[in-house]
C-alpha positions in Angstrom: 132.2 134.4 106.0 133.0 131.4 103.7 129.9 129.7 105.7 127.2 132.4 103.7 128.7 130.9 100.8 128.5 127.5 101.3 125.0 127.7 102.0 124.0 129.6 99.1 125.8 126.8 97.2 124.0 124.1 98.8 120.4 125.8 98.0 121.7 126.5 94.6 123.1 123.3 93.7 120.0 121.2 95.4 117.5 123.7 93.4 119.5 124.7 90.3 122.7 122.7 90.1 121.1 119.3 89.0 118.4 120.8 86.8 118.5 122.4 83.5 117.4 125.7 85.0 119.6 129.0 85.1 119.6 132.0 87.0 119.3 135.6 85.4 122.5 137.5 84.3 123.8 139.1 87.4 124.8 142.5 85.7 122.4 144.9 83.5 123.6 145.7 80.1 126.2 148.8 80.3 124.7 151.8 78.5 126.7 154.5 76.3 127.6 156.6 79.4 131.2 157.6 80.1 131.2 158.5 83.8 132.8 156.7 86.6 132.4 158.0 90.4 134.2 161.1 91.1 136.7 159.4 94.0 138.1 157.7 91.0 138.2 160.3 88.4 139.6 163.0 90.9 142.3 160.5 92.2 143.4 159.6 88.5 143.7 163.4 87.6 145.9 163.8 90.6 148.2 160.9 90.3 148.4 161.7 86.3 147.0 158.2 85.6 144.2 156.9 83.4 140.9 157.0 85.2 139.8 153.8 83.0 142.6 151.8 84.1 142.3 152.5 87.7 138.6 152.0 87.8 139.0 148.8 85.9 141.5 147.3 88.4 138.6 148.2 91.3 136.8 145.9 89.2 138.9 143.0 88.8 140.4 143.4 92.5 137.2 143.4 94.6 134.2 144.3 92.4 133.9 147.6 93.9 133.4 146.3 97.7 135.4 147.3 100.4 136.9 144.2 101.8 139.0 143.5 104.9 141.2 140.6 103.9 142.0 137.7 105.3 145.2 135.4 104.7 143.6 132.3 102.5 146.9 130.8 102.1 150.1 130.9 104.0 152.5 133.3 102.5 149.4 135.4 101.0 149.1 139.0 102.7 145.6 140.3 103.7 143.9 142.8 101.0 142.2 146.0 102.1 140.2 148.2 100.8 138.1 149.3 97.4 141.6 148.3 95.4 142.5 145.2 97.1 146.2 146.7 98.2 148.2 144.4 100.4 151.7 144.0 102.0 154.6 145.9 100.8 152.2 147.6 97.8 149.9 148.7 100.7 152.7 150.8 102.9 154.5 152.3 99.7 150.6 153.6 98.5 150.2 155.1 101.6 153.9 156.6 101.7 153.1 158.0 98.4 150.1 159.8 99.1 151.3 160.6 102.4 148.0 158.9 104.1 148.5 156.5 107.0 147.8 153.1 106.4 145.3 152.5 108.7 143.4 155.0 106.7 144.1 153.6 103.7 142.6 150.2 104.9 139.4 151.4 105.7 138.7 154.7 104.1 137.3 154.4 100.5 138.6 157.7 99.2 141.9 157.1 101.0 142.2 153.8 99.2 141.7 154.8 95.9 143.6 157.7 96.3 146.6 155.7 97.2 146.2 153.3 95.0 146.2 156.2 92.2 149.5 157.0 93.3 151.1 153.8 93.3 150.0 153.5 89.8 151.3 156.9 89.0 154.7 155.8 90.4 154.8 152.8 88.5 153.7 154.7 85.6 156.7 156.9 85.7 159.3 154.4 85.1 157.4 153.2 81.6 157.3 156.9 81.0 153.9 157.2 80.9 151.0 159.6 81.7 147.2 160.1 81.9 147.3 161.1 78.3 149.1 157.8 77.3 147.1 155.2 75.3 145.4 152.9 77.6 147.1 149.5 76.5 150.2 150.7 76.8 149.5 151.0 81.0 149.6 147.0 80.5 153.0 146.7 82.4 151.9 149.2 84.9 148.7 147.0 85.4 151.1 143.7 85.6 153.2 145.2 88.2 149.9 146.3 90.7 149.0 142.3 90.1 152.5 141.2 91.0 152.1 137.6 90.1 154.7 135.4 89.5 153.1 133.1 87.1 153.3 134.6 83.3 150.2 133.0 82.3 148.3 134.1 85.2 149.5 137.6 84.4 148.6 137.6 80.9 145.3 136.5 81.8 144.8 139.2 84.8 145.8 141.9 82.2 144.0 140.9 79.2 140.6 138.9 80.8 140.2 140.6 84.1 141.3 144.4 83.7 141.2 145.0 79.9 138.1 142.8 79.8 136.1 145.0 81.9 137.0 147.8 79.6 136.3 146.0 76.8 132.6 144.8 78.2 131.9 148.2 79.8 131.7 149.1 83.6 128.5 150.0 85.9 128.6 150.5 89.0 126.9 152.9 91.7 124.7 154.6 89.1 127.6 155.4 87.4 128.4 153.4 83.7 131.5 153.7 81.7 130.7 152.7 78.0 132.4 149.6 76.3 135.8 149.9 74.8 136.4 147.3 72.1 139.4 149.0 70.3 142.0 149.1 73.0 145.2 147.7 71.8 146.7 146.0 75.1 150.7 145.9 75.0 151.4 142.9 76.6 151.2 139.1 74.8 147.8 137.4 75.5 147.5 134.0 77.6 148.0 131.0 76.1 144.9 128.8 77.1 145.6 125.2 77.8 142.2 123.8 76.7 142.9 120.1 78.1 139.8 119.7 80.3 139.8 118.4 83.9 137.4 116.2 85.4 134.4 118.8 85.2 133.9 118.8 81.3 134.0 123.2 81.5 137.3 123.8 83.4 140.5 124.8 82.1 143.1 121.9 83.5 146.1 124.0 85.0 147.5 121.2 87.2 149.0 121.8 90.1 152.1 119.8 92.1 150.6 120.4 95.5 148.8 116.9 95.7 148.9 113.5 97.2 146.9 110.3 97.5 143.7 109.9 99.2 145.2 107.1 101.0 142.0 104.9 100.4 139.4 107.5 101.8 136.4 108.5 99.7 135.3 111.9 99.3 132.6 113.1 101.7 132.5 116.6 101.7 132.9 119.8 99.2 134.5 122.3 101.1 133.6 126.0 99.9 136.7 128.8 99.9 137.4 132.2 99.0 140.3 133.2 97.4 140.6 136.4 99.0 142.1 138.1 96.1 141.6 138.2 92.1 141.0 134.8 90.4 144.0 134.8 88.4 146.2 135.7 91.3 144.5 132.3 93.2 144.7 129.8 90.8 148.2 130.5 89.9 149.6 130.8 93.7 147.7 127.2 94.3 149.4 125.8 91.1 152.7 127.2 92.3 155.0 124.5 93.9 156.5 127.2 96.6 152.8 127.7 97.8 152.3 124.4 99.2 148.8 124.5 99.0 146.2 123.7 96.3 142.3 123.0 95.6 140.8 120.8 93.1 138.6 123.8 91.6 138.9 127.8 91.2 136.0 129.6 89.8 136.1 133.4 88.8 133.8 135.9 90.1 131.6 136.1 87.3 131.3 132.1 86.9 132.6 132.3 83.3 135.8 130.5 83.8 136.6 127.4 86.3 140.4 126.2 86.5 140.9 122.6 87.7 144.4 122.0 89.4 144.2 118.8 90.8 141.9 115.7 89.9 139.4 114.9 92.1 140.5 111.1 92.7 143.7 113.0 94.3 143.9 114.8 97.9 144.5 119.0 97.3 146.0 120.3 100.1 143.4 123.1 100.8 142.0 122.2 104.7 144.4 121.3 107.6 141.8 120.2 109.8 140.3 116.6 111.0 137.0 116.1 111.2 135.3 117.5 114.4 131.3 116.5 114.3 130.9 119.4 117.4 131.7 122.2 114.1 129.1 120.4 111.9 126.1 120.1 114.1 127.1 116.4 115.7 126.6 114.9 112.1 128.9 112.0 111.1 130.7 111.8 114.8 131.9 108.4 113.4 134.5 110.3 111.1 135.9 112.5 114.3 139.7 112.9 113.9 139.9 112.0 110.2 142.0 114.5 107.7 139.8 116.7 106.1 141.9 117.0 102.8 141.8 113.2 102.5 137.8 113.0 102.2 136.8 116.4 100.6 137.2 118.2 97.3 138.1 122.0 97.7 136.5 124.8 95.6 138.0 128.4 96.1 136.2 131.2 94.9 137.5 134.5 93.3 136.6 137.2 95.9 136.4 137.9 99.8 135.0 136.5 102.4 134.1 140.0 103.9 132.4 140.8 100.7 128.4 141.4 101.0 127.3 140.0 97.5 128.3 137.1 95.0 127.2 137.5 91.5 124.7 135.2 90.1 126.8 133.9 87.7 129.7 132.5 90.3 126.8 130.9 92.3 124.9 129.2 89.3 128.6 128.0 88.0 129.8 126.7 91.3 126.6 125.1 91.9 126.6 122.9 88.8 130.1 122.3 89.6 129.3 121.2 93.0 126.2 119.2 91.6 128.9 117.4 89.5 131.1 116.6 92.4 128.5 115.2 94.3 127.1 112.8 91.5 130.6 111.6 90.5 131.4 111.1 94.5 128.1 110.2 96.0 128.3 113.3 98.3 125.1 114.4 100.0 123.7 117.5 99.0 123.2 119.2 101.9 124.7 121.8 104.3 126.4 119.3 106.3 128.4 118.0 103.4 128.8 121.0 101.3 130.3 123.4 104.3 132.7 126.1 104.1 136.3 126.3 105.5 135.5 128.6 108.4 133.1 126.5 109.4 135.3 123.2 109.9 138.2 125.0 110.6 137.5 128.2 112.7 
């Protein structure tokens, strides 16, 4: 599925990424409505949790798409459904809701209901109910995110979940009006304003890199995080993960993290080049390690999702263009490729 995204980025980087042209915003302005789909409001009511928080979590996790997750990294459990439930949380949510795990994975209403029960379970630990201030649910959001990095947790809470509530949410003909008066009960993230090789990226260095051993950069590899932006970059920057990428783009294209300098090798694709997987191009490079000769870009989201925001495509195209210009990489579908194409 990452191949589809890679092709889109090739087209975008060729047409707009290296030209002063921009795509229209991917979302229309949210009106003053206050409604949400009934499966959210009903599940929230049943679990005694605020529907707004449940709704915002779905926006942060999957952008309201029913996903069938794949493990992008070793040690990462695949996520399922509109709420992106995974691993032990998936099982706990199923147990709390009384719905079998397979149904929670694949049925929209069951997935939302199970996630609501999970939030309610966490909320009880903090003495919270649906009537509590929305900002007081921040510790529950942190439990749901289950991230190990404090900065990533703060960013997920403030930017991805409560940020969605501040901006307003619109989907499926329903709209939740912007809420700019929420006091979030969690420390704000302390963004490091150092910049990576891409001038617009936030530098969050990963220890997981090594020398290119004399190889030049010949490819840009497109990945999907199989999860949220904050969860993705924080795991890639964690020494325990043993994996990394050069860049991570959030789902709207409004933020990019740079984790490894382009002059170094990130650990993002464990494969050697095989030209039979790439239309028999560059066969002289057969057997050469892909990590040594590529720059890797992760994108918040899932390979199984059906669409990507214009903002993500535009920002990643601009990023890809800069990488190709700095490293002399050919901008075509044989040199800007999806992870799944070269490592099926």
